Amino acid sequence: MTAPAATPATAPAPAATVGPVRPYEAYVYAYPHKTAYRRLEDRPALRDLWRGEAKDALSLYLHIPFCEVRCGFCNLFTRIGAPEGLTGRYLDALERQATAVRDALDASDTAGPGAVRFANAAFGGGTPTFLTARELERLCDIAETRMGADLRAIPLSVETSPATATADRLAVLAERGATRLSIGVQSFVGEEARAAVRPQRRADVEAALGRIRDTGVPVLNIDLIYGIDGQTPATWRTSLDAALAWRPEELYLYPLYVRALTGLARRTAHTDRDWDEQRLALYRQGRDHLLAHGYEQVSMRMFRRADAAPQGPDDHACQTDGMIGLGCGARSYTSTLHYSFDYAVDMGRIRAIIDDYTATEDFGHAVHGRRVDADEARRRHLLQSLLQARGMPLADYRDRFGTDPHDDFPAELAAFAARGWLAGDGAAGGGADGGVLRLSPEGLAHSDALGPALFSPAVRAAMAAYEAK
């Protein structure tokens, strides 16, 4: 696993009125959240779901739900290890799913097979490099021969870990077109790694980073976590400087969350405002340190080296373009339905879902998901645009929806402005900044409060009713 997982399974409190807020309500990377998904009783056929959808700039995601160890903070859909033969059975099921999905995509468009194009691809998990080099070859084959993605012609991002970033695995990924390798280090300080229940030695981490650099893959990303028990500004600086020594093209700085059913939840509980203030101070320290070392802030978490070369052409827009997710922990997005398989954190539940997935023969229907109406589409577009440092051009929103976000979300945007979270004249609907709705530095710092404030009442209710498992 390379990064802390997403939001907790409880709905965040509304934040449309001005007042004290906690800066770490929830990490929002997709909307609606997966805990708002439910079983789809009508099991819609994929060919019907994708009929009429734009399919010329799709994102492709392949999910591998295996790790060599489960970190204490992790609530991703993954299991520790794999009994003999399970990874092979999983890849068999992944190939069946890919075949069914590609058939559905082709059948859903009268323009024919050539109408489907993938703009980017990613292998995530779990830890994709838990697979052997030969299995990684097969994973790439599935993406290419079954789905039709040209991995050498589009950006391809792959997650790895220090223990699994072996030379033979990395060589396969480099040869098959990987443009970005992301490694979860979390901390270069041994005591902090142990406190996060992530057993690793710094020497092994450094060796893995050396092997990644040796591949020549153009983008190295390093994940770090702040807010770990015992972490201080001095030890945080140690990890930041150790990461910077490798001149990674990207760095992600994640606040620690303690979530239900994870290892840390059984060991400790952080709910007080002192911890919020500690994390906020460490975030600002990390942000300022990276900015001073030639990095640009892309979002609250993401920093990119200013002189880093782009990965390659990528015309996928997360606000508007669809995504195809393959694997039992992956999600797919059409304009009207987000769908996946069931989600769990408990290891026993995860094993059962993986077993069900490997036994599945019919992958032609959506079985678990949430429908997206016009209001949710507006919220998703605003949320996913606003949480990026570059902000949201107001013209893009108006062109898509025929309305203005200040009219659609007056209370929320007024509250953000009153807290000083919005920057420039775009906060008022246009002006000298070219009509871009953009977060201020303080707004970016509070992204994990701002994002949840845009959740709809229906999504909040579904998240609150979700039974953690």
GROMACS .gro file of C-alpha atoms in nm:
model
  469
    1MET     CA    1   0.000   0.000   0.000
    2THR     CA    2   0.135   0.342  -0.085
    3ALA     CA    3  -0.095   0.592   0.077
    4PRO     CA    4  -0.345   0.631   0.356
    5ALA     CA    5  -0.691   0.543   0.246
    6ALA     CA    6  -0.991   0.762   0.196
    7THR     CA    7  -1.257   0.909   0.416
    8PRO     CA    8  -1.405   0.748   0.726
    9ALA     CA    9  -1.730   0.561   0.702
   10THR     CA   10  -1.928   0.822   0.895
   11ALA     CA   11  -2.076   1.127   0.726
   12PRO     CA   12  -1.894   1.451   0.804
   13ALA     CA   13  -2.084   1.725   0.978
   14PRO     CA   14  -2.230   2.003   0.762
   15ALA     CA   15  -2.016   2.315   0.737
   16ALA     CA   16  -2.223   2.565   0.544
   17THR     CA   17  -2.235   2.815   0.831
   18VAL     CA   18  -1.938   3.011   0.955
   19GLY     CA   19  -1.791   2.879   1.278
   20PRO     CA   20  -1.518   2.654   1.412
   21VAL     CA   21  -1.436   2.359   1.191
   22ARG     CA   22  -1.197   2.071   1.226
   23PRO     CA   23  -0.935   2.082   0.950
   24TYR     CA   24  -0.933   1.703   0.913
   25GLU     CA   25  -1.292   1.595   0.858
   26ALA     CA   26  -1.225   1.353   0.572
   27TYR     CA   27  -0.996   1.296   0.275
   28VAL     CA   28  -1.207   1.347  -0.037
   29TYR     CA   29  -1.058   1.208  -0.358
   30ALA     CA   30  -1.382   1.093  -0.522
   31TYR     CA   31  -1.747   1.183  -0.490
   32PRO     CA   32  -1.991   1.036  -0.402
   33HIS     CA   33  -1.795   0.841  -0.142
   34LYS     CA   34  -1.788   0.462  -0.167
   35THR     CA   35  -1.968   0.422   0.167
   36ALA     CA   36  -2.269   0.585   0.001
   37TYR     CA   37  -2.285   0.301  -0.254
   38ARG     CA   38  -2.551   0.031  -0.217
   39ARG     CA   39  -2.646  -0.292  -0.391
   40LEU     CA   40  -2.811  -0.222  -0.727
   41GLU     CA   41  -3.120  -0.438  -0.730
   42ASP     CA   42  -3.180  -0.386  -1.103
   43ARG     CA   43  -2.822  -0.492  -1.194
   44PRO     CA   44  -2.804  -0.267  -1.503
   45ALA     CA   45  -2.619  -0.408  -1.803
   46LEU     CA   46  -2.288  -0.235  -1.872
   47ARG     CA   47  -2.366  -0.198  -2.242
   48ASP     CA   48  -2.676   0.005  -2.144
   49LEU     CA   49  -2.490   0.212  -1.886
   50TRP     CA   50  -2.222   0.314  -2.133
   51ARG     CA   51  -2.455   0.377  -2.428
   52GLY     CA   52  -2.427   0.742  -2.529
   53GLU     CA   53  -2.136   0.809  -2.293
   54ALA     CA   54  -1.823   0.981  -2.425
   55LYS     CA   55  -1.555   0.713  -2.449
   56ASP     CA   56  -1.271   0.890  -2.627
   57ALA     CA   57  -1.074   0.991  -2.315
   58LEU     CA   58  -1.135   0.722  -2.055
   59SER     CA   59  -0.922   0.652  -1.750
   60LEU     CA   60  -0.832   0.286  -1.685
   61TYR     CA   61  -0.762   0.155  -1.334
   62LEU     CA   62  -0.661  -0.203  -1.246
   63HIS     CA   63  -0.683  -0.296  -0.879
   64ILE     CA   64  -0.463  -0.557  -0.709
   65PRO     CA   65  -0.592  -0.626  -0.354
   66PHE     CA   66  -0.279  -0.783  -0.202
   67CYS     CA   67  -0.006  -0.651   0.028
   68GLU     CA   68   0.286  -0.812   0.207
   69VAL     CA   69   0.182  -0.633   0.528
   70ARG     CA   70  -0.110  -0.412   0.627
   71CYS     CA   71  -0.008  -0.074   0.767
   72GLY     CA   72  -0.176   0.043   1.085
   73PHE     CA   73  -0.347   0.340   0.920
   74CYS     CA   74  -0.473   0.152   0.613
   75ASN     CA   75  -0.840   0.099   0.537
   76LEU     CA   76  -0.790   0.025   0.170
   77PHE     CA   77  -0.946  -0.284   0.020
   78THR     CA   78  -0.652  -0.525   0.048
   79ARG     CA   79  -0.553  -0.848   0.220
   80ILE     CA   80  -0.223  -0.964   0.367
   81GLY     CA   81  -0.056  -1.224   0.150
   82ALA     CA   82  -0.224  -1.472  -0.083
   83PRO     CA   83  -0.263  -1.850  -0.053
   84GLU     CA   84  -0.103  -2.048  -0.331
   85GLY     CA   85  -0.287  -2.000  -0.657
   86LEU     CA   86  -0.501  -1.705  -0.546
   87THR     CA   87  -0.317  -1.439  -0.748
   88GLY     CA   88  -0.352  -1.658  -1.057
   89ARG     CA   89  -0.724  -1.702  -0.998
   90TYR     CA   90  -0.757  -1.330  -0.939
   91LEU     CA   91  -0.588  -1.250  -1.270
   92ASP     CA   92  -0.813  -1.506  -1.440
   93ALA     CA   93  -1.117  -1.319  -1.306
   94LEU     CA   94  -0.963  -0.984  -1.401
   95GLU     CA   95  -0.922  -1.110  -1.757
   96ARG     CA   96  -1.284  -1.230  -1.768
   97GLN     CA   97  -1.398  -0.892  -1.638
   98ALA     CA   98  -1.182  -0.702  -1.888
   99THR     CA   99  -1.323  -0.906  -2.176
  100ALA     CA  100  -1.681  -0.843  -2.066
  101VAL     CA  101  -1.626  -0.473  -2.007
  102ARG     CA  102  -1.457  -0.416  -2.342
  103ASP     CA  103  -1.735  -0.606  -2.518
  104ALA     CA  104  -1.990  -0.387  -2.340
  105LEU     CA  105  -1.807  -0.067  -2.433
  106ASP     CA  106  -1.792  -0.167  -2.799
  107ALA     CA  107  -2.155  -0.279  -2.806
  108SER     CA  108  -2.274   0.043  -2.643
  109ASP     CA  109  -2.155   0.270  -2.925
  110THR     CA  110  -2.278   0.265  -3.281
  111ALA     CA  111  -1.949   0.427  -3.383
  112GLY     CA  112  -1.783   0.088  -3.334
  113PRO     CA  113  -1.475  -0.038  -3.149
  114GLY     CA  114  -1.255   0.252  -3.261
  115ALA     CA  115  -1.466   0.494  -3.056
  116VAL     CA  116  -1.311   0.371  -2.729
  117ARG     CA  117  -0.981   0.530  -2.628
  118PHE     CA  118  -0.793   0.537  -2.299
  119ALA     CA  119  -0.616   0.859  -2.204
  120ASN     CA  120  -0.429   0.720  -1.902
  121ALA     CA  121  -0.391   0.406  -1.692
  122ALA     CA  122  -0.298   0.317  -1.337
  123PHE     CA  123  -0.228   0.000  -1.138
  124GLY     CA  124  -0.316   0.040  -0.772
  125GLY     CA  125  -0.417  -0.156  -0.469
  126GLY     CA  126  -0.317  -0.288  -0.235
  127THR     CA  127   0.027  -0.320  -0.387
  128PRO     CA  128   0.040  -0.413  -0.757
  129THR     CA  129   0.405  -0.516  -0.723
  130PHE     CA  130   0.296  -0.786  -0.479
  131LEU     CA  131   0.252  -0.977  -0.807
  132THR     CA  132   0.556  -1.154  -0.949
  133ALA     CA  133   0.731  -1.017  -1.258
  134ARG     CA  134   0.555  -1.276  -1.473
  135GLU     CA  135   0.218  -1.186  -1.321
  136LEU     CA  136   0.286  -0.818  -1.387
  137GLU     CA  137   0.346  -0.908  -1.751
  138ARG     CA  138   0.007  -1.072  -1.757
  139LEU     CA  139  -0.152  -0.768  -1.590
  140CYS     CA  140  -0.012  -0.546  -1.865
  141ASP     CA  141  -0.135  -0.793  -2.127
  142ILE     CA  142  -0.487  -0.773  -1.986
  143ALA     CA  143  -0.481  -0.392  -2.005
  144GLU     CA  144  -0.348  -0.399  -2.360
  145THR     CA  145  -0.497  -0.701  -2.536
  146ARG     CA  146  -0.829  -0.724  -2.352
  147MET     CA  147  -0.902  -0.356  -2.287
  148GLY     CA  148  -0.715  -0.207  -2.583
  149ALA     CA  149  -0.506   0.041  -2.383
  150ASP     CA  150  -0.175   0.131  -2.547
  151LEU     CA  151   0.036   0.145  -2.230
  152ARG     CA  152   0.345   0.276  -2.408
  153ALA     CA  153   0.155   0.570  -2.555
  154ILE     CA  154  -0.029   0.701  -2.247
  155PRO     CA  155   0.068   0.794  -1.891
  156LEU     CA  156   0.085   0.478  -1.676
  157SER     CA  157   0.118   0.510  -1.299
  158VAL     CA  158   0.199   0.212  -1.075
  159GLU     CA  159   0.210   0.191  -0.696
  160THR     CA  160   0.482  -0.004  -0.519
  161SER     CA  161   0.634  -0.058  -0.176
  162PRO     CA  162   0.992  -0.086  -0.048
  163ALA     CA  163   0.967  -0.462   0.000
  164THR     CA  164   0.820  -0.537  -0.344
  165ALA     CA  165   1.012  -0.286  -0.560
  166THR     CA  166   1.247  -0.557  -0.683
  167ALA     CA  167   1.462  -0.516  -0.993
  168ASP     CA  168   1.277  -0.781  -1.197
  169ARG     CA  169   0.933  -0.636  -1.124
  170LEU     CA  170   1.043  -0.279  -1.193
  171ALA     CA  171   1.209  -0.387  -1.518
  172VAL     CA  172   0.878  -0.527  -1.643
  173LEU     CA  173   0.693  -0.205  -1.560
  174ALA     CA  174   0.958   0.014  -1.722
  175GLU     CA  175   0.960  -0.196  -2.037
  176ARG     CA  176   0.580  -0.199  -2.061
  177GLY     CA  177   0.555   0.179  -2.050
  178ALA     CA  178   0.526   0.295  -1.689
  179THR     CA  179   0.576   0.671  -1.670
  180ARG     CA  180   0.527   0.707  -1.294
  181LEU     CA  181   0.622   0.487  -0.998
  182SER     CA  182   0.475   0.581  -0.661
  183ILE     CA  183   0.628   0.439  -0.344
  184GLY     CA  184   0.478   0.462   0.003
  185VAL     CA  185   0.759   0.545   0.243
  186GLN     CA  186   0.548   0.738   0.499
  187SER     CA  187   0.851   0.807   0.722
  188PHE     CA  188   1.228   0.769   0.697
  189VAL     CA  189   1.244   0.759   1.080
  190GLY     CA  190   1.235   0.405   1.213
  191GLU     CA  191   1.047   0.485   1.533
  192GLU     CA  192   0.774   0.663   1.337
  193ALA     CA  193   0.738   0.379   1.088
  194ARG     CA  194   0.689   0.138   1.376
  195ALA     CA  195   0.438   0.375   1.541
  196ALA     CA  196   0.238   0.368   1.217
  197VAL     CA  197   0.257  -0.013   1.222
  198ARG     CA  198   0.465  -0.014   0.906
  199PRO     CA  199   0.769  -0.238   0.962
  200GLN     CA  200   1.056  -0.129   0.740
  201ARG     CA  201   1.423  -0.040   0.760
  202ARG     CA  202   1.552   0.285   0.616
  203ALA     CA  203   1.831   0.101   0.437
  204ASP     CA  204   1.571  -0.109   0.252
  205VAL     CA  205   1.372   0.202   0.163
  206GLU     CA  206   1.679   0.376   0.022
  207ALA     CA  207   1.774   0.064  -0.175
  208ALA     CA  208   1.424   0.048  -0.326
  209LEU     CA  209   1.443   0.414  -0.424
  210GLY     CA  210   1.776   0.348  -0.593
  211ARG     CA  211   1.626   0.061  -0.794
  212ILE     CA  212   1.335   0.281  -0.903
  213ARG     CA  213   1.574   0.553  -1.021
  214ASP     CA  214   1.777   0.291  -1.208
  215THR     CA  215   1.474   0.206  -1.424
  216GLY     CA  216   1.473   0.549  -1.585
  217VAL     CA  217   1.097   0.582  -1.535
  218PRO     CA  218   1.050   0.958  -1.563
  219VAL     CA  219   0.835   1.027  -1.255
  220LEU     CA  220   0.913   0.910  -0.903
  221ASN     CA  221   0.654   0.990  -0.638
  222ILE     CA  222   0.722   0.948  -0.265
  223ASP     CA  223   0.438   0.940  -0.010
  224LEU     CA  224   0.500   1.077   0.339
  225ILE     CA  225   0.267   1.100   0.642
  226TYR     CA  226   0.251   1.367   0.912
  227GLY     CA  227   0.081   1.338   1.251
  228ILE     CA  228   0.235   1.004   1.353
  229ASP     CA  229   0.271   0.942   1.727
  230GLY     CA  230   0.604   1.081   1.845
  231GLN     CA  231   0.664   1.286   1.531
  232THR     CA  232   0.815   1.631   1.586
  233PRO     CA  233   0.901   1.919   1.353
  234ALA     CA  234   1.262   1.796   1.362
  235THR     CA  235   1.181   1.437   1.267
  236TRP     CA  236   0.935   1.556   1.002
  237ARG     CA  237   1.217   1.766   0.855
  238THR     CA  238   1.434   1.452   0.856
  239SER     CA  239   1.184   1.266   0.639
  240LEU     CA  240   1.129   1.563   0.408
  241ASP     CA  241   1.502   1.607   0.352
  242ALA     CA  242   1.557   1.234   0.303
  243ALA     CA  243   1.290   1.234   0.034
  244LEU     CA  244   1.425   1.551  -0.130
  245ALA     CA  245   1.768   1.390  -0.156
  246TRP     CA  246   1.620   1.171  -0.433
  247ARG     CA  247   1.479   1.476  -0.617
  248PRO     CA  248   1.145   1.307  -0.675
  249GLU     CA  249   0.932   1.461  -0.945
  250GLU     CA  250   0.634   1.438  -0.709
  251LEU     CA  251   0.578   1.425  -0.335
  252TYR     CA  252   0.252   1.356  -0.154
  253LEU     CA  253   0.213   1.472   0.205
  254TYR     CA  254  -0.073   1.291   0.380
  255PRO     CA  255  -0.219   1.371   0.721
  256LEU     CA  256  -0.258   1.064   0.937
  257TYR     CA  257  -0.615   0.950   0.996
  258VAL     CA  258  -0.715   0.684   1.250
  259ARG     CA  259  -1.007   0.492   1.105
  260ALA     CA  260  -1.244   0.221   1.219
  261LEU     CA  261  -1.128  -0.142   1.188
  262THR     CA  262  -0.765  -0.048   1.116
  263GLY     CA  263  -0.459  -0.146   1.318
  264LEU     CA  264  -0.419   0.198   1.473
  265ALA     CA  265  -0.785   0.209   1.573
  266ARG     CA  266  -0.718  -0.084   1.804
  267ARG     CA  267  -0.409   0.077   1.953
  268THR     CA  268  -0.487   0.443   1.989
  269ALA     CA  269  -0.752   0.705   1.927
  270HIS     CA  270  -0.697   1.065   1.821
  271THR     CA  271  -0.996   1.292   1.849
  272ASP     CA  272  -0.871   1.605   2.022
  273ARG     CA  273  -0.803   1.946   1.870
  274ASP     CA  274  -0.441   1.937   1.985
  275TRP     CA  275  -0.377   1.667   1.727
  276ASP     CA  276  -0.553   1.880   1.464
  277GLU     CA  277  -0.324   2.170   1.545
  278GLN     CA  278  -0.016   1.946   1.538
  279ARG     CA  279  -0.105   1.810   1.194
  280LEU     CA  280  -0.188   2.157   1.062
  281ALA     CA  281   0.148   2.291   1.183
  282LEU     CA  282   0.335   1.997   1.027
  283TYR     CA  283   0.143   2.043   0.701
  284ARG     CA  284   0.246   2.408   0.683
  285GLN     CA  285   0.604   2.318   0.763
  286GLY     CA  286   0.611   2.056   0.491
  287ARG     CA  287   0.438   2.280   0.237
  288ASP     CA  288   0.675   2.569   0.298
  289HIS     CA  289   0.979   2.342   0.289
  290LEU     CA  290   0.884   2.193  -0.047
  291LEU     CA  291   0.795   2.531  -0.197
  292ALA     CA  292   1.137   2.659  -0.089
  293HIS     CA  293   1.302   2.364  -0.265
  294GLY     CA  294   1.149   2.426  -0.607
  295TYR     CA  295   0.819   2.239  -0.584
  296GLU     CA  296   0.479   2.365  -0.691
  297GLN     CA  297   0.165   2.285  -0.496
  298VAL     CA  298  -0.093   2.098  -0.704
  299SER     CA  299  -0.338   2.022  -0.421
  300MET     CA  300  -0.332   2.002  -0.044
  301ARG     CA  301  -0.144   1.673  -0.070
  302MET     CA  302   0.039   1.684  -0.401
  303PHE     CA  303   0.358   1.874  -0.482
  304ARG     CA  304   0.538   1.858  -0.818
  305ARG     CA  305   0.895   1.962  -0.890
  306ALA     CA  306   0.874   2.277  -1.101
  307ASP     CA  307   1.132   2.155  -1.354
  308ALA     CA  308   0.987   1.804  -1.388
  309ALA     CA  309   0.900   1.696  -1.740
  310PRO     CA  310   0.534   1.607  -1.802
  311GLN     CA  311   0.447   1.236  -1.811
  312GLY     CA  312   0.300   1.267  -2.158
  313PRO     CA  313  -0.031   1.360  -2.319
  314ASP     CA  314  -0.329   1.311  -2.090
  315ASP     CA  315  -0.656   1.470  -2.197
  316HIS     CA  316  -0.872   1.295  -1.937
  317ALA     CA  317  -1.068   1.534  -1.714
  318CYS     CA  318  -1.180   1.374  -1.388
  319GLN     CA  319  -1.482   1.605  -1.363
  320THR     CA  320  -1.635   1.501  -1.694
  321ASP     CA  321  -1.471   1.191  -1.843
  322GLY     CA  322  -1.551   0.833  -1.752
  323MET     CA  323  -1.338   0.578  -1.571
  324ILE     CA  324  -1.316   0.202  -1.611
  325GLY     CA  325  -1.213   0.016  -1.298
  326LEU     CA  326  -1.117  -0.351  -1.313
  327GLY     CA  327  -1.075  -0.564  -1.001
  328CYS     CA  328  -1.284  -0.618  -0.692
  329GLY     CA  329  -1.177  -0.293  -0.522
  330ALA     CA  330  -1.204  -0.069  -0.830
  331ARG     CA  331  -1.475   0.179  -0.918
  332SER     CA  332  -1.611   0.282  -1.257
  333TYR     CA  333  -1.774   0.613  -1.341
  334THR     CA  334  -2.036   0.700  -1.600
  335SER     CA  335  -2.213   1.035  -1.602
  336THR     CA  336  -2.516   0.890  -1.422
  337LEU     CA  337  -2.385   0.595  -1.218
  338HIS     CA  338  -2.074   0.518  -1.017
  339TYR     CA  339  -2.037   0.144  -0.958
  340SER     CA  340  -1.805  -0.114  -0.807
  341PHE     CA  341  -1.810  -0.431  -0.601
  342ASP     CA  342  -1.873  -0.434  -0.228
  343TYR     CA  343  -1.627  -0.260   0.006
  344ALA     CA  344  -1.486  -0.376   0.339
  345VAL     CA  345  -1.198  -0.310   0.578
  346ASP     CA  346  -1.223  -0.617   0.803
  347MET     CA  347  -0.982  -0.882   0.679
  348GLY     CA  348  -1.235  -1.165   0.691
  349ARG     CA  349  -1.488  -0.966   0.489
  350ILE     CA  350  -1.221  -0.870   0.236
  351ARG     CA  351  -1.118  -1.233   0.186
  352ALA     CA  352  -1.480  -1.332   0.125
  353ILE     CA  353  -1.532  -1.055  -0.133
  354ILE     CA  354  -1.212  -1.154  -0.316
  355ASP     CA  355  -1.324  -1.518  -0.318
  356ASP     CA  356  -1.661  -1.415  -0.461
  357TYR     CA  357  -1.488  -1.206  -0.726
  358THR     CA  358  -1.260  -1.487  -0.839
  359ALA     CA  359  -1.563  -1.716  -0.874
  360THR     CA  360  -1.764  -1.466  -1.080
  361GLU     CA  361  -1.839  -1.554  -1.441
  362ASP     CA  362  -2.085  -1.279  -1.536
  363PHE     CA  363  -1.913  -0.938  -1.533
  364GLY     CA  364  -2.159  -0.776  -1.771
  365HIS     CA  365  -2.366  -0.600  -1.505
  366ALA     CA  366  -2.314  -0.336  -1.237
  367VAL     CA  367  -2.394  -0.478  -0.894
  368HIS     CA  368  -2.302  -0.211  -0.638
  369GLY     CA  369  -2.303   0.166  -0.678
  370ARG     CA  370  -2.474   0.502  -0.656
  371ARG     CA  371  -2.666   0.701  -0.914
  372VAL     CA  372  -2.553   1.056  -0.988
  373ASP     CA  373  -2.826   1.311  -1.059
  374ALA     CA  374  -2.784   1.668  -1.181
  375ASP     CA  375  -2.728   1.810  -0.832
  376GLU     CA  376  -2.465   1.548  -0.747
  377ALA     CA  377  -2.292   1.612  -1.081
  378ARG     CA  378  -2.269   1.983  -0.994
  379ARG     CA  379  -2.129   1.904  -0.650
  380ARG     CA  380  -1.877   1.661  -0.794
  381HIS     CA  381  -1.757   1.906  -1.059
  382LEU     CA  382  -1.717   2.188  -0.806
  383LEU     CA  383  -1.554   1.969  -0.543
  384GLN     CA  384  -1.303   1.799  -0.772
  385SER     CA  385  -1.211   2.127  -0.940
  386LEU     CA  386  -1.191   2.343  -0.630
  387LEU     CA  387  -0.961   2.104  -0.442
  388GLN     CA  388  -0.695   2.156  -0.710
  389ALA     CA  389  -0.465   2.454  -0.655
  390ARG     CA  390  -0.531   2.584  -1.008
  391GLY     CA  391  -0.900   2.616  -0.923
  392MET     CA  392  -1.209   2.601  -1.143
  393PRO     CA  393  -1.271   2.827  -1.445
  394LEU     CA  394  -1.621   2.959  -1.394
  395ALA     CA  395  -1.682   2.940  -1.769
  396ASP     CA  396  -1.628   2.561  -1.763
  397TYR     CA  397  -1.896   2.519  -1.499
  398ARG     CA  398  -2.138   2.754  -1.675
  399ASP     CA  399  -2.084   2.586  -2.011
  400ARG     CA  400  -2.151   2.242  -1.867
  401PHE     CA  401  -2.448   2.317  -1.642
  402GLY     CA  402  -2.590   2.647  -1.768
  403THR     CA  403  -2.579   2.791  -1.418
  404ASP     CA  404  -2.331   2.968  -1.190
  405PRO     CA  405  -2.182   2.790  -0.887
  406HIS     CA  406  -2.250   3.097  -0.672
  407ASP     CA  407  -2.620   3.054  -0.748
  408ASP     CA  408  -2.613   2.676  -0.702
  409PHE     CA  409  -2.412   2.677  -0.376
  410PRO     CA  410  -2.454   3.023  -0.222
  411ALA     CA  411  -2.434   2.920   0.144
  412GLU     CA  412  -2.130   2.698   0.101
  413LEU     CA  413  -1.928   2.945  -0.106
  414ALA     CA  414  -2.024   3.233   0.123
  415ALA     CA  415  -1.901   3.033   0.422
  416PHE     CA  416  -1.575   2.949   0.244
  417ALA     CA  417  -1.522   3.316   0.158
  418ALA     CA  418  -1.598   3.428   0.513
  419ARG     CA  419  -1.330   3.194   0.645
  420GLY     CA  420  -1.076   3.327   0.399
  421TRP     CA  421  -1.063   3.002   0.204
  422LEU     CA  422  -1.124   3.158  -0.140
  423ALA     CA  423  -0.876   3.370  -0.333
  424GLY     CA  424  -0.909   3.640  -0.597
  425ASP     CA  425  -1.206   3.805  -0.760
  426GLY     CA  426  -1.334   3.468  -0.878
  427ALA     CA  427  -1.468   3.421  -0.526
  428ALA     CA  428  -1.733   3.676  -0.617
  429GLY     CA  429  -1.811   3.531  -0.957
  430GLY     CA  430  -1.545   3.673  -1.185
  431GLY     CA  431  -1.302   3.959  -1.210
  432ALA     CA  432  -0.936   4.030  -1.253
  433ASP     CA  433  -0.819   3.671  -1.209
  434GLY     CA  434  -1.001   3.565  -1.525
  435GLY     CA  435  -1.305   3.420  -1.353
  436VAL     CA  436  -1.138   3.130  -1.174
  437LEU     CA  437  -1.278   3.003  -0.846
  438ARG     CA  438  -0.964   2.920  -0.651
  439LEU     CA  439  -0.868   2.833  -0.296
  440SER     CA  440  -0.639   3.054  -0.093
  441PRO     CA  441  -0.339   2.892   0.080
  442GLU     CA  442  -0.554   2.866   0.392
  443GLY     CA  443  -0.834   2.712   0.189
  444LEU     CA  444  -0.597   2.447   0.053
  445ALA     CA  445  -0.481   2.377   0.408
  446HIS     CA  446  -0.844   2.311   0.503
  447SER     CA  447  -0.929   2.095   0.199
  448ASP     CA  448  -1.033   1.807   0.425
  449ALA     CA  449  -1.301   2.029   0.581
  450LEU     CA  450  -1.399   2.213   0.265
  451GLY     CA  451  -1.456   1.902   0.053
  452PRO     CA  452  -1.700   1.734   0.293
  453ALA     CA  453  -1.892   2.062   0.326
  454LEU     CA  454  -2.006   2.012  -0.034
  455PHE     CA  455  -2.155   1.666   0.024
  456SER     CA  456  -2.528   1.649  -0.041
  457PRO     CA  457  -2.771   1.566   0.240
  458ALA     CA  458  -2.854   1.237   0.064
  459VAL     CA  459  -2.490   1.130   0.046
  460ARG     CA  460  -2.437   1.231   0.409
  461ALA     CA  461  -2.734   1.020   0.513
  462ALA     CA  462  -2.612   0.719   0.315
  463MET     CA  463  -2.263   0.749   0.463
  464ALA     CA  464  -2.405   0.779   0.815
  465ALA     CA  465  -2.618   0.467   0.760
  466TYR     CA  466  -2.327   0.263   0.626
  467GLU     CA  467  -2.235  -0.030   0.848
  468ALA     CA  468  -1.856  -0.058   0.872
  469LYS     CA  469  -1.740  -0.407   0.784
   0.00000   0.00000   0.00000
